Short mmCIF file of C-alpha atoms in Angstrom, two decimals:
data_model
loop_
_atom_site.label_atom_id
_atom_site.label_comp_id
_atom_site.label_asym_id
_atom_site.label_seq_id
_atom_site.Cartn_x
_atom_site.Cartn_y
_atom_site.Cartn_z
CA UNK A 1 13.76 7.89 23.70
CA UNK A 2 15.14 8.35 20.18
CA UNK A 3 13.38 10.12 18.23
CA UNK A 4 13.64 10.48 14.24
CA UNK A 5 11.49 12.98 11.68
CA UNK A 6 10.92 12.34 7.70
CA UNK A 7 12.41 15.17 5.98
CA UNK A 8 12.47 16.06 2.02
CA UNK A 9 15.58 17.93 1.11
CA UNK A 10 13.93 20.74 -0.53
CA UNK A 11 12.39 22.27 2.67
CA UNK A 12 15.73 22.10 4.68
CA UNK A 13 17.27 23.70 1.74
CA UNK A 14 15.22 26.31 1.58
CA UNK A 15 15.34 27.08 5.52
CA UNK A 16 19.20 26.61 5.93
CA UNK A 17 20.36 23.24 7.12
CA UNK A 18 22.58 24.50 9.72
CA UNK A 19 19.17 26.55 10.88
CA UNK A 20 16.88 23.47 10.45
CA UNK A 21 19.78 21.26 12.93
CA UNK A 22 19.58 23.93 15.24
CA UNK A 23 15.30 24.13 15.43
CA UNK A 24 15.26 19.90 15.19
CA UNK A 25 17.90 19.59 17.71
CA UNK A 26 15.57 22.52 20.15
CA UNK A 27 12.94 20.13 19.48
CA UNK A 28 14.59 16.98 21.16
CA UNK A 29 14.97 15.43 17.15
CA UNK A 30 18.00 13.01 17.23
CA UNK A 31 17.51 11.86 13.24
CA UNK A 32 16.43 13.36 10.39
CA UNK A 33 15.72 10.33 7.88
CA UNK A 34 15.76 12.24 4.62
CA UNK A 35 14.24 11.50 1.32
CA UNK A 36 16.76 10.94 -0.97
CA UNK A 37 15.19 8.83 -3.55
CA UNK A 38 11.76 9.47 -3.67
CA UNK A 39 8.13 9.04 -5.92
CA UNK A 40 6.67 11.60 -7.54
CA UNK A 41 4.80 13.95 -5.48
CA UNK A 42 3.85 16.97 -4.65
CA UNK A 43 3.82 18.35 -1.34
CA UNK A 44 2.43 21.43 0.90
CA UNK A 45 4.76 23.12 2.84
CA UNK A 46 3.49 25.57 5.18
CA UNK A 47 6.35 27.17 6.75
CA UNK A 48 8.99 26.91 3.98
CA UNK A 49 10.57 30.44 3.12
CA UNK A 50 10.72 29.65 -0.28
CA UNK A 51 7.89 27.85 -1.92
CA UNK A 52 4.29 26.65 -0.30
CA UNK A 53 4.61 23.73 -2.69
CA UNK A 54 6.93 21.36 -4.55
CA UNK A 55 6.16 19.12 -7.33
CA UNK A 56 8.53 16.30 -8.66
CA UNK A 57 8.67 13.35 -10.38
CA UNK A 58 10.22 10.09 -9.08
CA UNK A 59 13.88 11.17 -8.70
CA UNK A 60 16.87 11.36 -6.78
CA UNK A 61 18.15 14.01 -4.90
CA UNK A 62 21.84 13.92 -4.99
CA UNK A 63 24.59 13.46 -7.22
CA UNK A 64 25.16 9.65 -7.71
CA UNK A 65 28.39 7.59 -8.56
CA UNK A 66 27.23 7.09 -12.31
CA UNK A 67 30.26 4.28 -12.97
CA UNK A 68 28.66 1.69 -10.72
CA UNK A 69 25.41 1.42 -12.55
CA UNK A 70 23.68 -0.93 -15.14
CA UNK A 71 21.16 -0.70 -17.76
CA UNK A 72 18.58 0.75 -14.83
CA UNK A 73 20.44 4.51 -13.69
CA UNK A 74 19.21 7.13 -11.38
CA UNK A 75 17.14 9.58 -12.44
CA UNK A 76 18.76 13.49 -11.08
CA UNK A 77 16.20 15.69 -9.73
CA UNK A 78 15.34 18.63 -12.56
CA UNK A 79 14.62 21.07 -9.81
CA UNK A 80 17.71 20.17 -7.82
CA UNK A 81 19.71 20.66 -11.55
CA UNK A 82 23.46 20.34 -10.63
CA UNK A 83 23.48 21.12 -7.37
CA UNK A 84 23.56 18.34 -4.59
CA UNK A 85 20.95 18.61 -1.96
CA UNK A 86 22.65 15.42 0.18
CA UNK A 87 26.11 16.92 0.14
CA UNK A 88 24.59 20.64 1.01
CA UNK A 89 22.39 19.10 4.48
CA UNK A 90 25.13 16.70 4.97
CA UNK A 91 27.55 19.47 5.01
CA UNK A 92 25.24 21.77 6.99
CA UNK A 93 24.43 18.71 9.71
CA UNK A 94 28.07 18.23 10.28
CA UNK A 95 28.97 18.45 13.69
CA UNK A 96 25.03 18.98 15.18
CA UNK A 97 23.68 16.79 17.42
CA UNK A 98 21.16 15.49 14.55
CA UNK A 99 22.20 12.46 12.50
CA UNK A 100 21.10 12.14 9.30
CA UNK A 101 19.65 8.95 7.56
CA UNK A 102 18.99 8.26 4.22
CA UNK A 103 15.34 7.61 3.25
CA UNK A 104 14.23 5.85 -0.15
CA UNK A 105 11.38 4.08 -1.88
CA UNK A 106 13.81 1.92 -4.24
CA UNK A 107 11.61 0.78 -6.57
CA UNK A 108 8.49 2.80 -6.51
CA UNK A 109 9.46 5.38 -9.47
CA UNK A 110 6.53 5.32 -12.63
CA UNK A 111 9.62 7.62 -14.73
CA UNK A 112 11.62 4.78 -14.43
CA UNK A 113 8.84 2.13 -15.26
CA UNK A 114 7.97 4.15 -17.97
CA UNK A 115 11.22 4.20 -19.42
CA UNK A 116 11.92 0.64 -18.33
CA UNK A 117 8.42 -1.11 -19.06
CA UNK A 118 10.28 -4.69 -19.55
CA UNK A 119 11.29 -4.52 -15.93
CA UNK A 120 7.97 -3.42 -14.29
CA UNK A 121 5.62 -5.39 -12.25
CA UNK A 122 3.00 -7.28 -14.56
CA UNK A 123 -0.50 -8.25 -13.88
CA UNK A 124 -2.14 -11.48 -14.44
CA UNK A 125 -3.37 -10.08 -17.97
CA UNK A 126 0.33 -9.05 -19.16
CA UNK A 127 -0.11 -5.06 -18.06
CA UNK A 128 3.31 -3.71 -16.96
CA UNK A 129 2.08 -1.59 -13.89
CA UNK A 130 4.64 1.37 -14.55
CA UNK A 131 4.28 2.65 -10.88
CA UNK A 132 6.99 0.12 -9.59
CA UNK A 133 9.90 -1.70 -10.94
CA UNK A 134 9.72 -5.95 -10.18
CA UNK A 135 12.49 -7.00 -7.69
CA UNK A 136 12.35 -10.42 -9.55
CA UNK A 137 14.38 -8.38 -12.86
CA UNK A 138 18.25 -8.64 -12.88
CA UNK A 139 18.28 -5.11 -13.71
CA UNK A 140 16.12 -4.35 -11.04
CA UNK A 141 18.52 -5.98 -8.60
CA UNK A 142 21.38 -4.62 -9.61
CA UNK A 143 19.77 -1.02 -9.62
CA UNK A 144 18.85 -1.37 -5.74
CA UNK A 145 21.97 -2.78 -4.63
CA UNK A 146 24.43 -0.10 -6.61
CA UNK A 147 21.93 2.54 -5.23
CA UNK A 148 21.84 1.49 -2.01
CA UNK A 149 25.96 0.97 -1.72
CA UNK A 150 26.08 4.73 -2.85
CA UNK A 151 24.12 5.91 -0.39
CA UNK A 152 26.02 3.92 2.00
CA UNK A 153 29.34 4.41 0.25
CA UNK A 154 28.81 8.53 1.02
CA UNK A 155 29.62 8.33 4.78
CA UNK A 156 27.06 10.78 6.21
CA UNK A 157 24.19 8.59 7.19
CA UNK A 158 23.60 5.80 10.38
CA UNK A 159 21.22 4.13 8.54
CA UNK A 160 20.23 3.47 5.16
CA UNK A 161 16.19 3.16 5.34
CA UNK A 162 13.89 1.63 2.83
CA UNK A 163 10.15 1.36 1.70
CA UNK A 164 8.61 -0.24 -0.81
CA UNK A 165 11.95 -2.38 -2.39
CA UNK A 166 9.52 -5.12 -2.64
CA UNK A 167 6.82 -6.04 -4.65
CA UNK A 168 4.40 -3.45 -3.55
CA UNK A 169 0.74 -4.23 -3.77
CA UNK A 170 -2.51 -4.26 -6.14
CA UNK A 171 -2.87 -1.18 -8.13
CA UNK A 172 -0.40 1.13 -6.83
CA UNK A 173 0.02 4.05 -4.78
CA UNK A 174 -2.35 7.04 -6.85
CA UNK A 175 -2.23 8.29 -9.73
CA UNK A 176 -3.05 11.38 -11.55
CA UNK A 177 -6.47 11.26 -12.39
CA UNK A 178 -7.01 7.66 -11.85
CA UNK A 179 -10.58 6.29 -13.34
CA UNK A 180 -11.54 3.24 -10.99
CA UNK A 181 -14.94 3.06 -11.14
CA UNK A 182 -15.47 -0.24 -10.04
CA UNK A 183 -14.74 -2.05 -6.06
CA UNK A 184 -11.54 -4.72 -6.91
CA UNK A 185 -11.89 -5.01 -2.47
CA UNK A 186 -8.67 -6.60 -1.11
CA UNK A 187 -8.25 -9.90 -2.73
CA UNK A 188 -8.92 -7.87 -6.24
CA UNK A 189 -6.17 -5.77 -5.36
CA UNK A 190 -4.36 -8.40 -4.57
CA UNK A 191 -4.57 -10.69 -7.64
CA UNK A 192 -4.16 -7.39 -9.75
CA UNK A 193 -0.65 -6.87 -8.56
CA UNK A 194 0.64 -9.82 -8.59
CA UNK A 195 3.10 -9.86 -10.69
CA UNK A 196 3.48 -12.62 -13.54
CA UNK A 197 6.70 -10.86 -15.56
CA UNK A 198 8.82 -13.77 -16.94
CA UNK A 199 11.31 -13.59 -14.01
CA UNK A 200 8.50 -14.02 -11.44
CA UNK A 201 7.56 -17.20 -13.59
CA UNK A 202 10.87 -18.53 -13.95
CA UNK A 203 11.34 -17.97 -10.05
CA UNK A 204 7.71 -19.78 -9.45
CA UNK A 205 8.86 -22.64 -11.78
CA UNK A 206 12.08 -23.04 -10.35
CA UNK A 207 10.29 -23.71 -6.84
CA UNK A 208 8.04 -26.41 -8.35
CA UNK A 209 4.82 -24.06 -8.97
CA UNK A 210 2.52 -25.06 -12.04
CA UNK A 211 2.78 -21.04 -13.24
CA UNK A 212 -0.09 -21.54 -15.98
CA UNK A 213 -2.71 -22.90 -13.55
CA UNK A 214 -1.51 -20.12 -10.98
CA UNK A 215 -1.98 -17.00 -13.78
CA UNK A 216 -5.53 -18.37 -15.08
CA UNK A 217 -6.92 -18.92 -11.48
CA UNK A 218 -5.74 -15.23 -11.10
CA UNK A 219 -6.92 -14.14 -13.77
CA UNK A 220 -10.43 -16.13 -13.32
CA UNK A 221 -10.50 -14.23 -9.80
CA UNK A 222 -10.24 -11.05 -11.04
CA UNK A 223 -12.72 -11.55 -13.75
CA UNK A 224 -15.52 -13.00 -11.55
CA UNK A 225 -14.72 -9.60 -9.55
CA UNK A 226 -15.37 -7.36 -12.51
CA UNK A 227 -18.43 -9.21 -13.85
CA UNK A 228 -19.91 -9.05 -10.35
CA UNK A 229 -19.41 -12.70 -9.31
CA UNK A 230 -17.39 -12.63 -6.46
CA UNK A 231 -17.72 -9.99 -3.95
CA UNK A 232 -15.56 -7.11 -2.75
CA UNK A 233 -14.92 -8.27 0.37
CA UNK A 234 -14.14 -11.65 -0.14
CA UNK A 235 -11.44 -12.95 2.43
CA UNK A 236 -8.18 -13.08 0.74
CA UNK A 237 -7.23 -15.97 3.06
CA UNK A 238 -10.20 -18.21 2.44
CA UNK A 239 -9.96 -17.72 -1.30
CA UNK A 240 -5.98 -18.45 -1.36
CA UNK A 241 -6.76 -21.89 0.30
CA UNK A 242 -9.82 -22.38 -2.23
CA UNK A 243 -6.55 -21.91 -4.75
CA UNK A 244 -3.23 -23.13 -3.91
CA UNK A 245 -1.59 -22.57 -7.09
CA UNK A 246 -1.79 -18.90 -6.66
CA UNK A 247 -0.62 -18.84 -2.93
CA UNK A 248 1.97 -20.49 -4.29
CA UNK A 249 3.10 -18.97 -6.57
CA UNK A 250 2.68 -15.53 -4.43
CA UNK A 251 5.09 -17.70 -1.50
CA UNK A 252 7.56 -18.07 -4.00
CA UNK A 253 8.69 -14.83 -4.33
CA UNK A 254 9.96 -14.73 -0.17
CA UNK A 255 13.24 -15.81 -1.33
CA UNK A 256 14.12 -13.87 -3.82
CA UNK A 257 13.37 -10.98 -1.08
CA UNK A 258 15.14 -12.79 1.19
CA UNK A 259 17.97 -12.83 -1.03
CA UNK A 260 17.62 -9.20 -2.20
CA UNK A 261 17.72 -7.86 1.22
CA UNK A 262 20.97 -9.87 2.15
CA UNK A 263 22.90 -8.08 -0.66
CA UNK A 264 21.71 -4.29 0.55
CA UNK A 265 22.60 -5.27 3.71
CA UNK A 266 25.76 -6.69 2.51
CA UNK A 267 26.94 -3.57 -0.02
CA UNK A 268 26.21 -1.19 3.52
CA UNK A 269 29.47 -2.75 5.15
CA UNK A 270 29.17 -0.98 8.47
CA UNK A 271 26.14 1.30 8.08
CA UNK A 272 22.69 -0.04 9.24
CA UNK A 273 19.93 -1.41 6.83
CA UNK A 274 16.55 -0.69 7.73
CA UNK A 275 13.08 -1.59 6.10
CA UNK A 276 9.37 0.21 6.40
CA UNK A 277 6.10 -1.98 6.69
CA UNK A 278 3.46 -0.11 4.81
CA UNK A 279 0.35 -1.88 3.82
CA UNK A 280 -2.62 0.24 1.97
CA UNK A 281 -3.27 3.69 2.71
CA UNK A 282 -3.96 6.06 6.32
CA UNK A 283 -6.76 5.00 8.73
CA UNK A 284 -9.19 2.54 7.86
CA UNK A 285 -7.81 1.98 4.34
CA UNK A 286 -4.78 0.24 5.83
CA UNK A 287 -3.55 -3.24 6.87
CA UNK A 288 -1.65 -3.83 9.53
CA UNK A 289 2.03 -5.53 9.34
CA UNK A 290 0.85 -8.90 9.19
CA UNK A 291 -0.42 -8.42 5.51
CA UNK A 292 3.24 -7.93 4.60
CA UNK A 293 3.27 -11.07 2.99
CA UNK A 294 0.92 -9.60 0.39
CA UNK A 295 4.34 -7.47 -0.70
CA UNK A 296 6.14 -11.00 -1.52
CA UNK A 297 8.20 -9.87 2.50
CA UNK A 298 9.24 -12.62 4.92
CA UNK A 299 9.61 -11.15 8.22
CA UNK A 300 10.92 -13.74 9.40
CA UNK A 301 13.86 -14.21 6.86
CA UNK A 302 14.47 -10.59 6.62
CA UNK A 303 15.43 -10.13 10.45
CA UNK A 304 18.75 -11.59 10.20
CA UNK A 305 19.59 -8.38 7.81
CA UNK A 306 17.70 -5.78 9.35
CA UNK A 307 19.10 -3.37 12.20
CA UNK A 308 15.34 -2.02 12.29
CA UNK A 309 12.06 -2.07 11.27
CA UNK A 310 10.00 0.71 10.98
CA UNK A 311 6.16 0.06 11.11
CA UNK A 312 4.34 3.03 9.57
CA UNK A 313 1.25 3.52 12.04
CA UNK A 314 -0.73 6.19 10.21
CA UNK A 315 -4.05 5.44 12.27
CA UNK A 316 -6.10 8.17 14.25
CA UNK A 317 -7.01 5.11 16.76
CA UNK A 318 -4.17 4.62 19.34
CA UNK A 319 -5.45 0.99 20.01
CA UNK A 320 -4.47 0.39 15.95
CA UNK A 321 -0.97 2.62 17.03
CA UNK A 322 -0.76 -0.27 20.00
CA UNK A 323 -1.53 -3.26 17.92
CA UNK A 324 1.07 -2.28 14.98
CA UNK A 325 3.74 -1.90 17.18
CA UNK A 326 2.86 -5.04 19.25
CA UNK A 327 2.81 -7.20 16.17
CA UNK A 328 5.65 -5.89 14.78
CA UNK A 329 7.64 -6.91 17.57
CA UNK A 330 6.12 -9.99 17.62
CA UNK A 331 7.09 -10.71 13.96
CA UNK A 332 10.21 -9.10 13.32
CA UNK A 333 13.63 -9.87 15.35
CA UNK A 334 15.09 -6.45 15.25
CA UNK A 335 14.43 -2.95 17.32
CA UNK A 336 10.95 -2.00 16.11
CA UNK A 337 10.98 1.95 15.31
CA UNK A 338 7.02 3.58 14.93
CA UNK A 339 6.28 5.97 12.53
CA UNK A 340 3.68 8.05 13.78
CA UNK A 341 1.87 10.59 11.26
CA UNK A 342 1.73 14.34 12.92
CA UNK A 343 -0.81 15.69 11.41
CA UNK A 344 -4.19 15.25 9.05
CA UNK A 345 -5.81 13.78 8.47
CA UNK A 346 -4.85 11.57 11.79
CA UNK A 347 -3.04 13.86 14.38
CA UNK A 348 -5.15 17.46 14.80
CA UNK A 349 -4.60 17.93 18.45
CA UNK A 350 -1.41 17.64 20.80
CA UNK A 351 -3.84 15.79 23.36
CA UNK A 352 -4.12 13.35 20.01
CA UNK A 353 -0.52 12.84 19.44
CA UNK A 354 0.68 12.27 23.07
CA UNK A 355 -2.00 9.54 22.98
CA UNK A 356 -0.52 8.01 19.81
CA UNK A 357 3.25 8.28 21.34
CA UNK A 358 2.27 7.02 24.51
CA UNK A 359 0.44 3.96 22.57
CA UNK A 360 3.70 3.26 20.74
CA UNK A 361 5.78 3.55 23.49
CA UNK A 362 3.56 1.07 26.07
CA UNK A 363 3.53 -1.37 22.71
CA UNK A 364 7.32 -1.43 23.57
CA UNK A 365 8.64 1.02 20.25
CA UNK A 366 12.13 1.12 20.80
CA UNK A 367 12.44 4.41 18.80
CA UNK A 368 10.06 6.47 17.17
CA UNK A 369 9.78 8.87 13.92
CA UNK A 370 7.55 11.90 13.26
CA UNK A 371 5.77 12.39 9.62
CA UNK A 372 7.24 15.27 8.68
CA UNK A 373 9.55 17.86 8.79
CA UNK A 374 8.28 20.68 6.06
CA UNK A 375 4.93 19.27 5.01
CA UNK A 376 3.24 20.08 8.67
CA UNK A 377 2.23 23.49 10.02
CA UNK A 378 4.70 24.90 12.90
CA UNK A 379 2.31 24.14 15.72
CA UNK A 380 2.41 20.72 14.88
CA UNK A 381 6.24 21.18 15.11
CA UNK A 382 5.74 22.23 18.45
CA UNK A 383 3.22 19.71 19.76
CA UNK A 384 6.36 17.08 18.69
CA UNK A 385 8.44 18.76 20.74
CA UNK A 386 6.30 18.99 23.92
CA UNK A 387 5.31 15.69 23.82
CA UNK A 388 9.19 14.21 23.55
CA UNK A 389 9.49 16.27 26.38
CA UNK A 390 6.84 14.74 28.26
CA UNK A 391 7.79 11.24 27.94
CA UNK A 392 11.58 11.67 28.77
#
C-alpha cells in the first residue's frame, strides 16, 4: 500500500535530503508531502542534528515566482533567508524512490491577516479573525490560485495537497496566550466564525438570502450563549432548522468553494489536486468529515476536481480511525488517503498504531500518510516502518 509522511523542510534540511530519501525509502515511505506553505508554529524535533526546536511564523518555504502575484504576496521564510528549502529537497530527492508532494494550508496565515485585515474572515459582530484569510475576497482568490500554479508550475511534486483553503471554523486554530474563559460549545463556535465580510454578503445576496436577518439571528445566538441563555451543547443541527436564514446563508458559500477549487485544479494542468478534511482538534475535540460543511466544503461538488482526499484521523480509538475513513468514502468520489497521527498524544505503542493502520485499511483507505517526519522520536520512526511491513 502507498504510503506518504508529513514532512517540514527544516528537519530534512538539517539531516541531508539525499540521507533523509535514503532512511524514508528503508522505511517502505513512497511520499514525502512537505510543508511548503505553512502556519505559524513551533515544533519539537527530537532527532534533528541541528536544532530540538523551530519556531516560525506563517510563511513559505521556497522562493516564489513574485511576477504572478496580486495585492495578497507570499510571505519568504526569515529563517530560510535566501536560500530555497523546495529546490534544495527537490534537488536532493531527485532520482530516489520517494516522491515528493507539496503540502499547504493556503489561507490559514494570521501575518498575512494581519497585514491584510480587509480580506480576513469576519464575525457576526464585524471582528476580522486575523488567523485566516476569507476565500469569498478577490484577492484572496487570486492569492490561492497564483500560489497554487507555482507550486505546480515547479515540476517536482505528484500532487499539490491542501488544508484549510476554505473557510475554516469558529475561533481558529490557537493562539498565543488565548483568554477564553467562557464555553461558546459547537454551535458558538460555529456562529463565531461565520464569516459576514462584504463579499460573503454580496455572495449570500446574490443567492436570494435576506443577509440582515441571517447576521442578527447570529449574532442573537451567540449572545444568548454568552449571557448564559442557550447552552453549550446545543445541537447545531436543531438550532440551524429553528433558523433558516443563517443555514442559509452558511449554504451559500458551497459554490464559491466549488468554484475556487475548479480553478486550483485547473492552474495544476497535469499535476494532481488534493484536499484535507480536518474538523476541530485530536481525539475527542474533533468532528468527523461529515461536519465539513461547517468549513462552507461541498463534498459532493468538490469530487469532480479532486484526485484525493485526505481525511485527517487523529483519534486514539481505531473504531473513530474506521468510521472516518468509511464516511469519507462514502462522501467523497475520489481515492480516500488516511492520515494517521504517529505519536502523542494518540499513537504511544506500535501494538497502537498497527491497530489504527489496520482500521484504515479494513475501512477501505486506498493510501495512507504518517504524522510526521521530524516532529516524532526515532522509535516511532521505526514502529512506521514495521507496521508497513506487516501489512504488505
Amino acid at each position: 500500500m502507498n504510503a506518504a509522511i508529513w514532512a517540514h523542510p527544516w528537519d530534512l534540511v538539517d539531516e541531508g535530503p539525499e540521507r533523509a530519501a535514503e532512511r524514508l525509502a528503508t522505511l517502505g515511505i513512497d511520499e514525502v508531502n512537505l510543508a511548503t506553505t505553512m502556519h505559524s508554529v513551533q515544533t519539537l524535533n527530537p532527532h534533528n542534528p541541528e536544532r530540538k526546536t523551530f519556531f516560525a511564523d506563517a510563511s513559505e518555504y521556497f522562493q516564489p515566482d513574485w511576477d504572478r502575484y496580486g495585492e495578497i504576496t507570499p510571505d519568504v521564510n526569515e529563517t530560510m533567508g535566501d536560500d530555497d528549502w523546495l529546490a534544495e529537497i527537490a534537488a536532493g530527492f531527485e532520482g530516489t524512490p520517494v516522491d515528493l508532494n507539496s503540502w499547504g494550508a493556503t489561507f490559514h496565515s494570521s501575518r498575512q491577516g494581519q497585514r491584510h485585515p480587509d480580506a480576513t474572515l469576519t464575525s457576526p459582530f464585524g471582528d476580522s479573525l486575523v488567523f485566516g484569510l476569507c476565500p469569498s475576497h478577490p484577492d484572496v482568490q487570486e492569492f490561492g490560485v497564483e500560489l497554487t500554479g507555482d507550486l505546480g508550475d515547479r515540476g517536482v511534486f505528484e500532487t499539490v495537497e491542501m488544508e484549510l483553503a476554505d473557510y475554516q471554523y469558529g475561533t481558529g486554530y490557537g493562539w498565543h496566550h488565548q483568554e477564553f474563559f467562557h464555553r461558546l460549545g459547537r454551535l458558538g463556535e460555529f456562529l463565531f466564525g461565520l464569516c459576514f465580510c462584504e463579499h460573503c454578503q454580496d455572495n449570500a445576496r446574490a443567492a436570494g438570502v435576506d443577509v440582515e436577518r441571517a447576521r442578527q439571528s447570529a449574532r442573537a445566538g451567540l449572545t444568548d450563549r454568552f449571557e448564559g441563555r442557550l447552552a453549550h451543547d446545543t445541537d447545531v443541527g436543531g438550532w440551524l432548522m429553528e433558523h433558516p436564514e443563517v443555514f442559509a446563508y452558511a449554504d451559500a458559500r458551497r459554490e464559491t468553494l466549488t468554484e475556487l477549487f475548479g480553478a486550483f485544479d485547473d492552474v495544476l494542468g497535469d499535476t494532481d489536486f488534493g484536499y484535507y478534511f480536518k474538523m476541530g482538534g485530536l481525539g475527542d475535540d474533533r468532528m468527523g468529515v461529515e461536519h465539513s460543511w461547517k468549513h462552507g466544503l461541498d463534498l459532493a461538488g468538490m469530487s469532480q476536481y479532486m484526485d484525493e482526499a485526505t481525511v485527517l484521523a487523529y483519534h486514539s480509538d481505531p473504531t473513530v480511525v474506521r468510521d472516518d475513513v468509511h464516511t469519507t468514502r462514502s462522501l467523497v468520489d475520489a481515492p480516500v488517503r488516511a492520515g494517521i497521527l504517529a505519536g502523542d498524544p494518540i499513537v504511544h505503542s506500535r501494538a497502537q498504531l498497527r491497530e489504527q493502520v489496520e482500521a484504515a485499511v479494513d475501512a477501505g483507505a486506498d493510501s495512507l500518510s504518517f504524522y510526521g517526519y521530524g516532529v516524532v522520536p526515532e522509535r516511532n520512526l521505526e514502529w512506521i516502518g514495521d507496521v508497513l511491513v506487516t501489512i504488505g
